[in-house]
């Protein structure tokens, strides 16, 4: 019966989603049920909620002083909003669409700020310099609704203001009183009531997937400023236990893929060191926009300065690309994904280890990394299916080593074959297009 189901799912595809990705933990359950969350690799998205940014600068916006964010918050939207939104948005799929397409790690950046209408008292919104159109609880309720409809799926959520795992107090949430943090946490507890992992019962590193599903504890929340934010709640985890690592300006400013490949060459050692301490190894393959790129993009946007395009191309450092500059953060994310796809492919084929979660920009339909040119392009690489295949091979190898595989042998073979076939739909796709920063033989 299992084989009939998975074969049928091979032919269920659409622009928006397919049933396998929406329920992948269910389909992988026969082989991962004895694994813990710290044994898996979760597909994640970076700045998950930026698809719904407003054009209003958030109070307490990242990367600038609080007094400046308060001032910019009051400016007319048309002065800064359209440009800033273009350099702040990292995702196009809604959080529900991301979950439907296999994403299980959500990077939720939040801040207490007056809303986009700027008339009401401060509430908690998502942010990436700009604040979201709706309150953070709206998106979290959408996650809860999705979980209700997918009772075998587990989701990890990380709350922070700007990806700092251990910052506390005003360094994490400037000018936000602890009472406001705790009040928001109570709202989160209510939204996910009955689903939150209880660390007083067992640890993340020893509780199997089967046990989590039996208890219906399917939501793990890592909270920055944990003590103040949650009052040391047993239903949350301190985000200081996230081993958050970044790839930096790789691969665009490198003539080799080696810096990114080393991430995966070292991943087994990193996981081995982290798991006994219940640390969650998170690896960013997203590209933060450097200051110089923002300056060049602003000159292009506001001044139509063509020399800024050439300056930007030079600083990007892509061989033979002399007259192209990403005009939006999503453009940058998609070209970074273009050069990241062979790294993931090589790591899988060499059987190197993967982190507990990866998070990236520009997640596409069918669980892909968007690698094409422009927002309309559906060209992409099989990101989620690649990580799922790594999960299957890891789990099956572990079970085989322990000599307790039994009936799971056929499941391993079927899942491996099925995921390999799924991956073939979205292989590494290279193109020689220097006008848009994409080359075949570089790096």
Short mmCIF file of C-alpha atoms in Angstrom, two decimals:
data_model
loop_
_atom_site.label_atom_id
_atom_site.label_comp_id
_atom_site.label_asym_id
_atom_site.label_seq_id
_atom_site.Cartn_x
_atom_site.Cartn_y
_atom_site.Cartn_z
CA UNK A 1 0.00 0.00 0.00
CA UNK A 2 2.80 2.42 0.91
CA UNK A 3 4.47 1.87 -2.49
CA UNK A 4 1.18 2.52 -4.31
CA UNK A 5 0.77 5.80 -2.44
CA UNK A 6 4.25 7.15 -3.14
CA UNK A 7 4.19 6.15 -6.80
CA UNK A 8 0.87 7.92 -7.21
CA UNK A 9 2.28 11.02 -5.58
CA UNK A 10 4.98 11.25 -8.23
CA UNK A 11 2.34 12.37 -10.67
CA UNK A 12 0.67 14.92 -8.38
CA UNK A 13 2.24 18.25 -9.26
CA UNK A 14 0.92 21.75 -9.67
CA UNK A 15 2.25 25.27 -9.73
CA UNK A 16 1.46 25.79 -6.08
CA UNK A 17 2.08 22.57 -4.17
CA UNK A 18 2.00 18.81 -4.17
CA UNK A 19 0.67 16.55 -1.47
CA UNK A 20 3.96 14.82 -0.79
CA UNK A 21 5.76 17.98 0.31
CA UNK A 22 2.83 19.12 2.44
CA UNK A 23 2.97 15.80 4.33
CA UNK A 24 6.58 14.75 3.94
CA UNK A 25 7.08 13.83 7.59
CA UNK A 26 4.19 11.42 7.31
CA UNK A 27 5.65 9.78 4.21
CA UNK A 28 9.14 9.54 5.72
CA UNK A 29 7.79 8.31 9.06
CA UNK A 30 8.56 4.61 8.51
CA UNK A 31 12.28 5.39 8.37
CA UNK A 32 12.63 8.50 10.57
CA UNK A 33 10.27 7.60 13.41
CA UNK A 34 13.13 6.58 15.72
CA UNK A 35 15.15 9.69 14.87
CA UNK A 36 15.06 12.82 17.01
CA UNK A 37 14.69 16.34 15.68
CA UNK A 38 18.45 16.75 16.19
CA UNK A 39 19.00 13.80 13.83
CA UNK A 40 17.07 15.40 10.94
CA UNK A 41 17.72 18.17 8.44
CA UNK A 42 14.79 20.57 8.08
CA UNK A 43 14.26 22.76 5.01
CA UNK A 44 13.93 26.35 6.21
CA UNK A 45 13.27 29.84 4.91
CA UNK A 46 15.17 32.99 5.84
CA UNK A 47 13.09 36.00 6.96
CA UNK A 48 10.02 33.82 6.46
CA UNK A 49 7.34 36.52 6.65
CA UNK A 50 8.85 39.23 4.42
CA UNK A 51 6.45 38.41 1.58
CA UNK A 52 3.93 40.61 3.39
CA UNK A 53 5.93 43.70 4.33
CA UNK A 54 4.22 47.06 4.42
CA UNK A 55 5.93 50.26 3.27
CA UNK A 56 6.32 51.60 6.81
CA UNK A 57 9.63 51.46 8.67
CA UNK A 58 9.25 49.57 11.94
CA UNK A 59 10.01 51.20 15.24
CA UNK A 60 13.12 49.42 16.45
CA UNK A 61 14.01 48.50 12.86
CA UNK A 62 17.14 46.41 12.49
CA UNK A 63 20.54 47.93 11.65
CA UNK A 64 19.80 51.53 12.67
CA UNK A 65 19.50 53.45 15.98
CA UNK A 66 16.09 53.44 17.65
CA UNK A 67 15.72 57.23 17.37
CA UNK A 68 16.24 57.00 13.59
CA UNK A 69 13.74 54.18 13.20
CA UNK A 70 11.18 56.22 15.15
CA UNK A 71 11.76 59.15 12.78
CA UNK A 72 11.58 57.06 9.61
CA UNK A 73 8.46 55.38 10.93
CA UNK A 74 6.65 58.73 10.62
CA UNK A 75 7.75 59.56 7.07
CA UNK A 76 5.25 59.33 4.20
CA UNK A 77 5.27 55.84 2.74
CA UNK A 78 6.16 56.91 -0.79
CA UNK A 79 9.47 58.45 0.28
CA UNK A 80 11.16 55.27 1.45
CA UNK A 81 8.65 52.42 1.35
CA UNK A 82 8.81 51.13 -2.25
CA UNK A 83 12.61 51.17 -2.42
CA UNK A 84 13.16 49.72 1.06
CA UNK A 85 10.63 46.98 0.42
CA UNK A 86 12.58 45.94 -2.67
CA UNK A 87 15.74 45.51 -0.60
CA UNK A 88 14.00 43.90 2.39
CA UNK A 89 11.77 41.22 0.87
CA UNK A 90 13.34 37.74 0.78
CA UNK A 91 10.30 35.50 0.13
CA UNK A 92 7.37 35.44 -2.30
CA UNK A 93 5.41 32.47 -0.94
CA UNK A 94 3.06 32.95 2.00
CA UNK A 95 3.82 31.05 5.18
CA UNK A 96 1.07 28.57 4.33
CA UNK A 97 2.50 28.06 0.85
CA UNK A 98 5.96 27.58 2.31
CA UNK A 99 4.65 24.88 4.65
CA UNK A 100 2.74 23.27 1.78
CA UNK A 101 5.98 23.16 -0.18
CA UNK A 102 7.95 21.40 2.53
CA UNK A 103 9.45 24.19 4.68
CA UNK A 104 9.61 23.19 8.36
CA UNK A 105 11.93 25.80 9.89
CA UNK A 106 10.45 29.30 10.11
CA UNK A 107 12.67 32.30 10.76
CA UNK A 108 10.20 34.74 12.31
CA UNK A 109 11.65 38.21 12.95
CA UNK A 110 9.39 40.24 15.24
CA UNK A 111 9.27 43.63 16.96
CA UNK A 112 6.79 45.65 19.00
CA UNK A 113 5.90 48.70 16.95
CA UNK A 114 2.97 50.93 16.06
CA UNK A 115 1.22 49.37 13.07
CA UNK A 116 1.31 50.49 9.44
CA UNK A 117 -1.51 52.97 10.10
CA UNK A 118 0.69 54.47 12.87
CA UNK A 119 -2.36 55.40 14.92
CA UNK A 120 -2.81 52.50 17.30
CA UNK A 121 -0.80 51.46 20.34
CA UNK A 122 2.26 49.30 19.65
CA UNK A 123 1.70 45.64 18.88
CA UNK A 124 3.98 42.83 17.74
CA UNK A 125 4.61 42.74 14.00
CA UNK A 126 7.01 40.85 11.81
CA UNK A 127 9.80 42.98 10.39
CA UNK A 128 12.78 43.26 8.12
CA UNK A 129 13.47 46.97 8.53
CA UNK A 130 9.86 47.49 7.38
CA UNK A 131 7.03 46.11 9.46
CA UNK A 132 4.55 43.57 8.19
CA UNK A 133 1.08 44.52 7.04
CA UNK A 134 -0.56 42.42 9.75
CA UNK A 135 0.22 41.59 13.36
CA UNK A 136 2.56 38.67 13.97
CA UNK A 137 -0.25 36.68 15.58
CA UNK A 138 -2.13 36.63 12.27
CA UNK A 139 0.68 34.70 10.59
CA UNK A 140 1.14 32.44 13.60
CA UNK A 141 -2.55 31.57 13.53
CA UNK A 142 -2.11 30.60 9.88
CA UNK A 143 0.66 28.23 10.97
CA UNK A 144 -1.65 26.75 13.62
CA UNK A 145 -4.44 26.31 11.07
CA UNK A 146 -2.03 24.53 8.75
CA UNK A 147 -0.84 22.24 11.55
CA UNK A 148 -4.44 21.35 12.36
CA UNK A 149 -4.85 20.22 8.76
CA UNK A 150 -1.53 18.29 8.75
CA UNK A 151 -1.50 16.26 11.98
CA UNK A 152 1.76 14.39 11.26
CA UNK A 153 3.96 17.44 10.59
CA UNK A 154 6.39 19.13 12.99
CA UNK A 155 7.47 22.78 12.72
CA UNK A 156 10.33 24.70 14.33
CA UNK A 157 9.88 28.48 14.80
CA UNK A 158 12.58 30.93 15.84
CA UNK A 159 11.59 34.31 17.28
CA UNK A 160 14.17 37.11 17.20
CA UNK A 161 14.34 40.70 16.04
CA UNK A 162 17.20 40.26 13.60
CA UNK A 163 18.68 36.79 13.86
CA UNK A 164 20.68 37.27 17.05
CA UNK A 165 20.34 34.09 19.07
CA UNK A 166 21.71 35.24 22.42
CA UNK A 167 21.10 38.99 22.63
CA UNK A 168 18.84 39.99 25.53
CA UNK A 169 16.99 43.04 26.83
CA UNK A 170 17.28 46.18 24.71
CA UNK A 171 19.95 44.56 22.57
CA UNK A 172 17.30 42.15 21.31
CA UNK A 173 14.08 44.17 21.55
CA UNK A 174 14.95 47.86 22.15
CA UNK A 175 12.62 49.84 24.41
CA UNK A 176 10.21 46.92 24.81
CA UNK A 177 9.20 46.28 28.44
CA UNK A 178 9.33 42.74 29.70
CA UNK A 179 5.61 42.85 30.46
CA UNK A 180 4.94 43.37 26.74
CA UNK A 181 7.21 40.48 25.79
CA UNK A 182 5.50 38.14 28.22
CA UNK A 183 2.04 39.28 27.11
CA UNK A 184 2.92 38.39 23.52
CA UNK A 185 4.27 35.03 24.62
CA UNK A 186 0.95 34.29 26.32
CA UNK A 187 -0.76 34.95 22.98
CA UNK A 188 1.66 32.53 21.28
CA UNK A 189 0.93 29.89 23.94
CA UNK A 190 -2.79 30.30 23.30
CA UNK A 191 -2.39 30.00 19.53
CA UNK A 192 -0.36 26.80 19.77
CA UNK A 193 -2.12 25.41 22.82
CA UNK A 194 -1.67 21.67 23.09
CA UNK A 195 1.04 21.49 20.40
CA UNK A 196 4.08 23.04 22.09
CA UNK A 197 7.04 20.84 22.98
CA UNK A 198 7.38 20.49 26.75
CA UNK A 199 11.06 20.42 27.66
CA UNK A 200 10.24 19.49 31.27
CA UNK A 201 9.09 16.06 30.06
CA UNK A 202 12.03 15.18 27.80
CA UNK A 203 14.81 16.81 25.80
CA UNK A 204 14.89 17.67 22.13
CA UNK A 205 17.90 15.42 21.64
CA UNK A 206 16.34 12.26 23.09
CA UNK A 207 12.68 12.45 22.08
CA UNK A 208 11.93 10.51 18.92
CA UNK A 209 9.66 11.68 16.14
CA UNK A 210 7.28 8.85 17.00
CA UNK A 211 7.09 10.04 20.61
CA UNK A 212 6.49 13.64 19.54
CA UNK A 213 3.59 12.59 17.36
CA UNK A 214 2.16 10.35 20.06
CA UNK A 215 2.17 13.32 22.48
CA UNK A 216 1.03 15.70 19.72
CA UNK A 217 3.93 18.01 20.59
CA UNK A 218 4.63 19.27 17.10
CA UNK A 219 5.73 22.87 17.58
CA UNK A 220 9.19 23.82 18.79
CA UNK A 221 9.65 27.53 19.52
CA UNK A 222 13.09 28.98 20.04
CA UNK A 223 12.78 32.38 21.70
CA UNK A 224 15.46 35.05 21.81
CA UNK A 225 15.69 36.87 25.14
CA UNK A 226 14.18 33.65 26.49
CA UNK A 227 14.03 34.50 30.21
CA UNK A 228 12.37 37.89 29.71
CA UNK A 229 10.27 36.85 26.72
CA UNK A 230 8.79 33.64 28.13
CA UNK A 231 9.54 33.80 31.90
CA UNK A 232 11.60 30.64 31.39
CA UNK A 233 8.62 28.76 30.05
CA UNK A 234 8.93 24.99 29.79
CA UNK A 235 7.03 25.29 26.50
CA UNK A 236 9.79 27.26 24.75
CA UNK A 237 13.49 26.77 24.11
CA UNK A 238 16.21 29.36 24.61
CA UNK A 239 17.48 30.42 21.19
CA UNK A 240 20.99 30.48 22.68
CA UNK A 241 20.77 26.74 22.01
CA UNK A 242 20.72 27.50 18.28
CA UNK A 243 24.17 27.12 16.75
CA UNK A 244 23.47 29.71 14.05
CA UNK A 245 26.15 29.88 11.38
CA UNK A 246 26.36 32.01 8.25
CA UNK A 247 28.14 31.51 4.95
CA UNK A 248 28.86 35.26 4.61
CA UNK A 249 29.55 36.64 1.14
CA UNK A 250 30.03 33.19 -0.35
CA UNK A 251 29.88 32.25 -3.17
CA UNK A 252 29.66 35.51 -5.10
CA UNK A 253 32.99 36.94 -3.99
CA UNK A 254 34.93 33.72 -4.37
CA UNK A 255 36.44 31.98 -7.37
CA UNK A 256 35.76 28.61 -5.76
CA UNK A 257 32.93 26.70 -4.16
CA UNK A 258 35.32 25.42 -1.49
CA UNK A 259 34.17 27.79 1.31
CA UNK A 260 30.59 26.55 1.00
CA UNK A 261 31.60 22.94 0.49
CA UNK A 262 33.58 23.07 3.73
CA UNK A 263 30.30 23.77 5.56
CA UNK A 264 29.11 20.30 4.64
CA UNK A 265 32.48 18.64 5.01
CA UNK A 266 32.53 19.84 8.63
CA UNK A 267 28.82 19.35 9.32
CA UNK A 268 29.17 15.87 10.82
CA UNK A 269 31.68 17.12 13.37
CA UNK A 270 29.51 20.14 14.17
CA UNK A 271 26.43 17.98 14.70
CA UNK A 272 28.37 15.53 16.85
CA UNK A 273 29.54 18.38 19.08
CA UNK A 274 26.13 20.07 19.23
CA UNK A 275 23.74 17.18 19.87
CA UNK A 276 25.02 16.16 23.34
CA UNK A 277 24.45 19.77 24.42
CA UNK A 278 20.97 19.86 22.84
CA UNK A 279 22.15 22.51 20.38
CA UNK A 280 20.30 22.93 17.10
CA UNK A 281 22.75 23.39 14.22
CA UNK A 282 21.28 26.01 11.89
CA UNK A 283 23.11 27.06 8.74
CA UNK A 284 22.23 30.16 6.74
CA UNK A 285 22.91 30.04 3.02
CA UNK A 286 21.12 33.36 2.54
CA UNK A 287 22.94 36.50 1.50
CA UNK A 288 22.64 39.61 3.63
CA UNK A 289 22.87 42.75 1.55
CA UNK A 290 26.20 44.49 2.29
CA UNK A 291 26.23 48.26 2.87
CA UNK A 292 27.94 49.01 -0.44
CA UNK A 293 25.27 47.08 -2.35
CA UNK A 294 22.52 49.07 -0.64
CA UNK A 295 24.28 52.30 -1.57
CA UNK A 296 24.62 51.26 -5.21
CA UNK A 297 21.02 50.09 -5.37
CA UNK A 298 19.82 53.39 -3.90
CA UNK A 299 21.85 55.33 -6.48
CA UNK A 300 20.31 53.25 -9.25
CA UNK A 301 16.78 53.52 -7.80
CA UNK A 302 16.69 57.23 -6.97
CA UNK A 303 19.36 58.76 -9.22
CA UNK A 304 19.31 56.37 -12.18
CA UNK A 305 23.09 56.32 -11.91
CA UNK A 306 24.40 53.84 -14.49
CA UNK A 307 27.92 54.06 -13.07
CA UNK A 308 26.53 52.52 -9.87
CA UNK A 309 25.58 49.43 -11.87
CA UNK A 310 29.17 48.97 -13.02
CA UNK A 311 30.50 49.66 -9.53
CA UNK A 312 28.08 47.11 -8.10
CA UNK A 313 29.09 44.49 -10.69
CA UNK A 314 32.75 45.01 -9.86
CA UNK A 315 32.14 44.62 -6.13
CA UNK A 316 30.03 41.48 -6.64
CA UNK A 317 33.10 39.88 -8.15
CA UNK A 318 31.40 37.44 -10.54
CA UNK A 319 33.87 36.70 -13.34
CA UNK A 320 33.13 38.55 -16.62
CA UNK A 321 30.00 40.19 -15.20
CA UNK A 322 30.57 43.91 -15.67
CA UNK A 323 27.17 45.48 -16.22
CA UNK A 324 24.69 43.83 -13.86
CA UNK A 325 23.55 44.66 -10.35
CA UNK A 326 20.69 42.99 -8.45
CA UNK A 327 17.88 45.52 -8.19
CA UNK A 328 16.20 43.86 -5.22
CA UNK A 329 17.11 41.54 -2.37
CA UNK A 330 15.16 38.77 -4.09
CA UNK A 331 17.33 39.27 -7.20
CA UNK A 332 20.39 38.84 -5.00
CA UNK A 333 18.85 35.82 -3.29
CA UNK A 334 18.07 34.12 -6.58
CA UNK A 335 21.56 34.59 -8.00
CA UNK A 336 23.05 33.34 -4.71
CA UNK A 337 20.77 30.31 -4.99
CA UNK A 338 21.99 29.82 -8.55
CA UNK A 339 25.55 29.40 -7.28
CA UNK A 340 24.43 27.45 -4.19
CA UNK A 341 22.59 24.67 -6.02
CA UNK A 342 25.76 22.79 -7.07
CA UNK A 343 27.01 22.93 -3.48
CA UNK A 344 23.92 21.10 -2.20
CA UNK A 345 24.18 18.64 -5.07
CA UNK A 346 27.84 17.84 -4.42
CA UNK A 347 27.23 17.49 -0.67
CA UNK A 348 24.43 14.99 -1.28
CA UNK A 349 26.35 12.95 -3.86
CA UNK A 350 29.43 12.78 -1.63
CA UNK A 351 27.25 11.70 1.30
CA UNK A 352 28.44 14.58 3.46
CA UNK A 353 26.38 15.54 6.47
CA UNK A 354 23.88 18.41 6.51
CA UNK A 355 22.96 20.76 9.42
CA UNK A 356 19.78 20.35 11.47
CA UNK A 357 18.24 23.03 9.29
CA UNK A 358 19.20 25.22 6.36
CA UNK A 359 17.52 28.54 5.72
CA UNK A 360 17.64 30.50 2.50
CA UNK A 361 15.97 33.25 0.51
CA UNK A 362 13.61 32.86 -2.44
CA UNK A 363 11.83 29.58 -1.74
CA UNK A 364 9.76 28.52 -4.74
CA UNK A 365 6.86 26.23 -5.53
CA UNK A 366 7.56 22.50 -5.55
CA UNK A 367 10.05 23.00 -2.73
CA UNK A 368 12.60 24.62 -5.00
CA UNK A 369 15.24 27.26 -4.58
CA UNK A 370 14.40 29.96 -7.08
CA UNK A 371 17.45 30.37 -9.33
CA UNK A 372 16.05 32.11 -12.39
CA UNK A 373 15.95 35.76 -13.44
CA UNK A 374 13.08 37.91 -12.17
CA UNK A 375 10.13 37.24 -9.92
CA UNK A 376 8.11 35.62 -12.69
CA UNK A 377 10.69 32.88 -13.30
CA UNK A 378 9.82 29.43 -11.96
CA UNK A 379 13.30 28.01 -12.65
CA UNK A 380 14.57 26.32 -9.53
CA UNK A 381 16.52 23.54 -7.86
CA UNK A 382 15.01 20.65 -5.86
CA UNK A 383 15.91 22.05 -2.44
CA UNK A 384 13.38 20.28 -0.21
CA UNK A 385 13.56 16.91 -1.98
CA UNK A 386 17.36 17.00 -1.74
CA UNK A 387 17.23 17.49 2.03
CA UNK A 388 14.56 14.81 2.38
CA UNK A 389 16.71 12.33 0.46
CA UNK A 390 19.59 13.11 2.83
CA UNK A 391 17.25 12.42 5.77
CA UNK A 392 16.21 9.07 4.31
CA UNK A 393 19.76 7.94 3.62
CA UNK A 394 20.96 9.00 7.07
CA UNK A 395 18.09 7.27 8.86
CA UNK A 396 18.35 4.11 6.81
CA UNK A 397 22.09 3.94 7.37
CA UNK A 398 21.58 4.36 11.12
CA UNK A 399 18.93 1.65 11.25
CA UNK A 400 21.04 -0.70 9.16
CA UNK A 401 24.02 -0.11 11.44
CA UNK A 402 21.92 -0.95 14.49
CA UNK A 403 20.67 -4.10 12.70
CA UNK A 404 17.04 -3.33 13.52
CA UNK A 405 15.80 -2.25 10.12
CA UNK A 406 13.46 -5.17 9.53
CA UNK A 407 10.53 -4.24 7.28
CA UNK A 408 11.91 -0.74 6.80
CA UNK A 409 14.40 -2.03 4.20
CA UNK A 410 11.80 -1.86 1.44
CA UNK A 411 10.64 1.55 2.66
CA UNK A 412 14.22 2.84 2.42
CA UNK A 413 14.58 1.62 -1.14
CA UNK A 414 11.19 2.93 -2.22
CA UNK A 415 11.71 6.36 -0.64
CA UNK A 416 15.22 6.67 -2.04
CA UNK A 417 14.03 5.83 -5.54
CA UNK A 418 11.00 8.07 -5.28
CA UNK A 419 12.92 11.09 -3.98
CA UNK A 420 15.64 10.59 -6.60
CA UNK A 421 12.97 10.65 -9.28
CA UNK A 422 11.35 13.73 -7.76
CA UNK A 423 14.70 15.50 -7.68
CA UNK A 424 15.19 14.84 -11.39
CA UNK A 425 12.33 17.24 -12.13
CA UNK A 426 14.39 20.17 -10.83
CA UNK A 427 18.08 19.40 -11.37
CA UNK A 428 20.99 21.80 -11.16
CA UNK A 429 20.32 24.17 -14.07
CA UNK A 430 23.19 26.33 -15.30
CA UNK A 431 23.01 28.98 -18.00
CA UNK A 432 25.52 31.35 -19.55
CA UNK A 433 23.82 34.69 -18.92
CA UNK A 434 26.37 37.30 -17.78
CA UNK A 435 23.78 40.03 -18.36
CA UNK A 436 22.05 38.67 -15.25
CA UNK A 437 25.07 37.45 -13.28
CA UNK A 438 24.78 33.76 -14.18
CA UNK A 439 27.64 31.76 -15.68
CA UNK A 440 28.11 28.10 -16.54
CA UNK A 441 31.81 27.63 -15.80
CA UNK A 442 32.21 29.85 -12.74
CA UNK A 443 33.26 29.45 -10.04
#
